[in-house]
PDB file of C-alpha atoms in Angstrom:
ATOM      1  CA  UNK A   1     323.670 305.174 194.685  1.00  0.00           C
ATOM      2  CA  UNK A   2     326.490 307.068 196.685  1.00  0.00           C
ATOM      3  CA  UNK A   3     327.668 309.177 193.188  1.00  0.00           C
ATOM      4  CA  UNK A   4     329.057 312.602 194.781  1.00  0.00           C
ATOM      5  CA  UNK A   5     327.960 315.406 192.480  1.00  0.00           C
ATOM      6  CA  UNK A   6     331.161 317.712 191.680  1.00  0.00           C
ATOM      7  CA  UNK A   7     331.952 321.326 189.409  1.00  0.00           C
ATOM      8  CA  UNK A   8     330.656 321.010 186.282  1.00  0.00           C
ATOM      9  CA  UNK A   9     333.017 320.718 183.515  1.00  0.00           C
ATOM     10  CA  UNK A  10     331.989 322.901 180.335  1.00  0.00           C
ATOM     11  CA  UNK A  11     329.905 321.934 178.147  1.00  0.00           C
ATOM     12  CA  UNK A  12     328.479 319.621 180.617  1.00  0.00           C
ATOM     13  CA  UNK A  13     326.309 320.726 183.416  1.00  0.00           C
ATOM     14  CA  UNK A  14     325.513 317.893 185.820  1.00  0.00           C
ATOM     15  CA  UNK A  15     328.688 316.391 186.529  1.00  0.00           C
ATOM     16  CA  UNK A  16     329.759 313.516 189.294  1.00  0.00           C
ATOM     17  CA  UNK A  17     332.704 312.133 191.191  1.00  0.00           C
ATOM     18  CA  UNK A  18     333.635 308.197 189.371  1.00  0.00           C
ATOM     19  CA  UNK A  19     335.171 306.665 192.981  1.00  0.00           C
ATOM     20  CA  UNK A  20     331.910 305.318 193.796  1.00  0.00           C
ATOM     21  CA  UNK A  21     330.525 304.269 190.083  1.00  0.00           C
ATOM     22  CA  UNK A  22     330.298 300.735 189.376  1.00  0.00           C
ATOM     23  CA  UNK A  23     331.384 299.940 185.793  1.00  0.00           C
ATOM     24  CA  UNK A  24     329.356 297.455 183.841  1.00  0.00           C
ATOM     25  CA  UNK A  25     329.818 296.042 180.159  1.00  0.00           C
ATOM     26  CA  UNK A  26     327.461 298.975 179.787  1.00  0.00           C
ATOM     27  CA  UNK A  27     329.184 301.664 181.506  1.00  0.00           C
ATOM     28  CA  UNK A  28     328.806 303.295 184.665  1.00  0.00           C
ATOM     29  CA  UNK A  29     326.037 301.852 186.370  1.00  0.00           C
ATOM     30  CA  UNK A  30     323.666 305.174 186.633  1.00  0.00           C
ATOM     31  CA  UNK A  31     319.950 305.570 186.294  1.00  0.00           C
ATOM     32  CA  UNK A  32     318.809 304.466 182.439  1.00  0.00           C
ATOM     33  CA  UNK A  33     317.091 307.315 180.140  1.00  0.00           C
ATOM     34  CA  UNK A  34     314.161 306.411 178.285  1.00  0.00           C
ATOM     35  CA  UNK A  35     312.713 308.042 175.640  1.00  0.00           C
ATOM     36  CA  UNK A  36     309.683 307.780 174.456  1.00  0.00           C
ATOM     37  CA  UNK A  37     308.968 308.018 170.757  1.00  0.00           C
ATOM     38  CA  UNK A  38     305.984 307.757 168.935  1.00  0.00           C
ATOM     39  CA  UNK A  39     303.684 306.354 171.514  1.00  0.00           C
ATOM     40  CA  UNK A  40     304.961 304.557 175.068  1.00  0.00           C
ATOM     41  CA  UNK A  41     305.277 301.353 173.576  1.00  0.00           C
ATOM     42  CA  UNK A  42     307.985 302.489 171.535  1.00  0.00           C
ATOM     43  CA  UNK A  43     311.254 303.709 173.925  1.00  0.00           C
ATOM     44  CA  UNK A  44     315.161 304.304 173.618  1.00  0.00           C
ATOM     45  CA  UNK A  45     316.693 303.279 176.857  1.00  0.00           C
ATOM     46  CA  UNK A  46     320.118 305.127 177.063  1.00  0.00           C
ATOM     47  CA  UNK A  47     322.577 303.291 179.878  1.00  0.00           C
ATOM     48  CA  UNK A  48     325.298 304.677 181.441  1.00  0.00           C
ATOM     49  CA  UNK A  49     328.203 304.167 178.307  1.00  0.00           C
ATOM     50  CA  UNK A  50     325.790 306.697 175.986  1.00  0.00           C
ATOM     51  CA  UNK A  51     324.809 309.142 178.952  1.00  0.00           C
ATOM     52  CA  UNK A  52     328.232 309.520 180.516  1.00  0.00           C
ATOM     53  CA  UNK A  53     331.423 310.985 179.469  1.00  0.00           C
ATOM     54  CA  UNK A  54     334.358 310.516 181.008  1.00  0.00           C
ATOM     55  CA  UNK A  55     336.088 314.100 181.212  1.00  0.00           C
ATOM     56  CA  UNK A  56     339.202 313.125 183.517  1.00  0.00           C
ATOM     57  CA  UNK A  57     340.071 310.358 185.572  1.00  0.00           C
ATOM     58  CA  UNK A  58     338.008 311.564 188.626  1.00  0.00           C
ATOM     59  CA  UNK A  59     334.815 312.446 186.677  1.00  0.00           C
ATOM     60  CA  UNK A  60     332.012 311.543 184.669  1.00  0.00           C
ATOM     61  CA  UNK A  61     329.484 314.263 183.318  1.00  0.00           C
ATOM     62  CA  UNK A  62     325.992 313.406 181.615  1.00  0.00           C
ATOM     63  CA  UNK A  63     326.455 313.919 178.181  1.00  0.00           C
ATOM     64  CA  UNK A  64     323.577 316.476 177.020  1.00  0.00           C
ATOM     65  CA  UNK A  65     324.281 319.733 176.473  1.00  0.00           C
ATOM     66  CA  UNK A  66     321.583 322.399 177.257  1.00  0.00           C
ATOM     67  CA  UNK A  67     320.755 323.923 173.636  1.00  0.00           C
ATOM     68  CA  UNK A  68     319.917 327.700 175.066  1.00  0.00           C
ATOM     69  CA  UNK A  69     316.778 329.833 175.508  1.00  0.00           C
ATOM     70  CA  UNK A  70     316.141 329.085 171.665  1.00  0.00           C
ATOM     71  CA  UNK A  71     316.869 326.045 170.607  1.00  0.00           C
ATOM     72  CA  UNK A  72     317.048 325.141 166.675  1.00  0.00           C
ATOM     73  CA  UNK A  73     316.374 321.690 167.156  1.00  0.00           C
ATOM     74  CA  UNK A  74     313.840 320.353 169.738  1.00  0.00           C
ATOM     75  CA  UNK A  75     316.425 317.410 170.489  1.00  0.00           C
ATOM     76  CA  UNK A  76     319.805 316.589 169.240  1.00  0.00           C
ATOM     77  CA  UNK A  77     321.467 312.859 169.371  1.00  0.00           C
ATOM     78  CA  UNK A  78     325.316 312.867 168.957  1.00  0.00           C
ATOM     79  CA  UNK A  79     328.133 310.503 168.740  1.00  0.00           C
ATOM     80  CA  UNK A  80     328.155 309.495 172.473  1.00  0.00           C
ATOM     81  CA  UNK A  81     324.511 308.988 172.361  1.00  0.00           C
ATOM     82  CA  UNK A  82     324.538 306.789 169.384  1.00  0.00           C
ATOM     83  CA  UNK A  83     328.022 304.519 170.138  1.00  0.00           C
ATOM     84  CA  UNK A  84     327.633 301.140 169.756  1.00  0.00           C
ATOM     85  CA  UNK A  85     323.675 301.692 168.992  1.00  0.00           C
ATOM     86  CA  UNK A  86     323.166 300.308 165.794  1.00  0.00           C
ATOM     87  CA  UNK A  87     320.229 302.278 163.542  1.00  0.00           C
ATOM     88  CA  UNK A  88     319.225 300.847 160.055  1.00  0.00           C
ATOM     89  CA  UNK A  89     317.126 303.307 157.729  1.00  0.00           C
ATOM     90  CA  UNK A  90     314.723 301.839 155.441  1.00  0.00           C
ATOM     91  CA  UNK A  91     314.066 304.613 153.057  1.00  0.00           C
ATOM     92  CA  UNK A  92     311.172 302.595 151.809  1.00  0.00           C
ATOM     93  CA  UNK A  93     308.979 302.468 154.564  1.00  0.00           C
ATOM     94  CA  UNK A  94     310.281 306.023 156.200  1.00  0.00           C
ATOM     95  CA  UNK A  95     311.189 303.924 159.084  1.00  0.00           C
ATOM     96  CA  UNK A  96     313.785 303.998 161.592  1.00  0.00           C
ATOM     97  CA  UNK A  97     314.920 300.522 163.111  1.00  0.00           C
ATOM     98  CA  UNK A  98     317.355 300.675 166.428  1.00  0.00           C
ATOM     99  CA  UNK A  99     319.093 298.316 169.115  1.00  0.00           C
ATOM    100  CA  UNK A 100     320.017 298.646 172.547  1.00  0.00           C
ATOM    101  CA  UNK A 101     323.200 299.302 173.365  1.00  0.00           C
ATOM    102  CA  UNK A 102     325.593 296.511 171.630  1.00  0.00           C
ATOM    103  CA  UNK A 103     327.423 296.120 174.905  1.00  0.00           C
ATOM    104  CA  UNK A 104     324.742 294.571 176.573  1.00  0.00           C
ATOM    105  CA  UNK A 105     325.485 291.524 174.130  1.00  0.00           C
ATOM    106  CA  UNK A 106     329.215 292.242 174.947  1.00  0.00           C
ATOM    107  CA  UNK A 107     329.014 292.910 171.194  1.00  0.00           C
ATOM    108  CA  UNK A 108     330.517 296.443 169.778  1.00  0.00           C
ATOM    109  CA  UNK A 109     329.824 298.272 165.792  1.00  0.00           C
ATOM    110  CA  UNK A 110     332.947 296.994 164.801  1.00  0.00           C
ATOM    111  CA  UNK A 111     331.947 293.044 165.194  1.00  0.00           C
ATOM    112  CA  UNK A 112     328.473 293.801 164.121  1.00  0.00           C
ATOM    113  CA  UNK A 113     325.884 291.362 162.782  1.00  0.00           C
ATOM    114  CA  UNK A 114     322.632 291.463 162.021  1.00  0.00           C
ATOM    115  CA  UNK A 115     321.105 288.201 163.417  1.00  0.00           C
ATOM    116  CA  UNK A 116     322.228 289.233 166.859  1.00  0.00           C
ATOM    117  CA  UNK A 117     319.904 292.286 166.891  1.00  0.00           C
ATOM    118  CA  UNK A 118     316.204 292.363 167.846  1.00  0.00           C
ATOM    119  CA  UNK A 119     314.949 295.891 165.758  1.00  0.00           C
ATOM    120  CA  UNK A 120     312.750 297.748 167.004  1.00  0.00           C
ATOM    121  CA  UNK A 121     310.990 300.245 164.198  1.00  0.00           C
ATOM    122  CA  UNK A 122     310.056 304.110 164.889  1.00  0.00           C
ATOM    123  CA  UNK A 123     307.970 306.029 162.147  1.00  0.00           C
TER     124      UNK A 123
END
């Protein structure tokens, strides 16, 4: 992909030189993160708007942040990860329905709408 690796910029640790990043409705085009939830037919693919974080105008740094030699949480989603990701809890079923990234749909949380969304249910 041509992405120069620079000096990481606290609290990031992996961070990379933007001049050769292509920018899609989705971000910087970078290699997608999938998690895998309950079983592998349920994933999370993170793109390059909820895995990168622009620190200045010359870098982008992937936006995790190493928890320590002992963690209190196994894994922790924040803000970044979760922008324009659109979650619905149904207390009902203890279920936990997310999209892809709205920007895909050139769609953002602000102009959201339920019919646009295919869910996709985690237990």
């Amino acid at each position: 992909m041509n992405i120069r690796e620079v000096d990481p910029v606290t609290p990031f640790e992996a961070c990379f030189a933007s001049e050769n990043m292509e920018m899609t409705a989705a971000g910087p085009r970078v290699p997608e993160i999938e998690l895998m939830l309950q079983s592998e037919m349920v994933g999370w693919k993170i793109q390059g708007r909820n895995s990168m974080v622009k620190v200045n105008d010359e870098t982008l740094c992937l936006g995790f942040v190493d928890g320590g030699s002992k963690p209190r949480n196994a894994v922790v989603l924040g803000g970044n990860q979760l922008e324009d990701i659109v979650l619905n809890f149904d207390m009902g079923t203890s279920m936990l329905g997310f999209s892809s990234s709205l920007l895909q749909r050139k769609r953002s949380c602000s102009e959201f709408s339920p019919e646009n969304l295919l869910k996709r249910r985690v237990q």
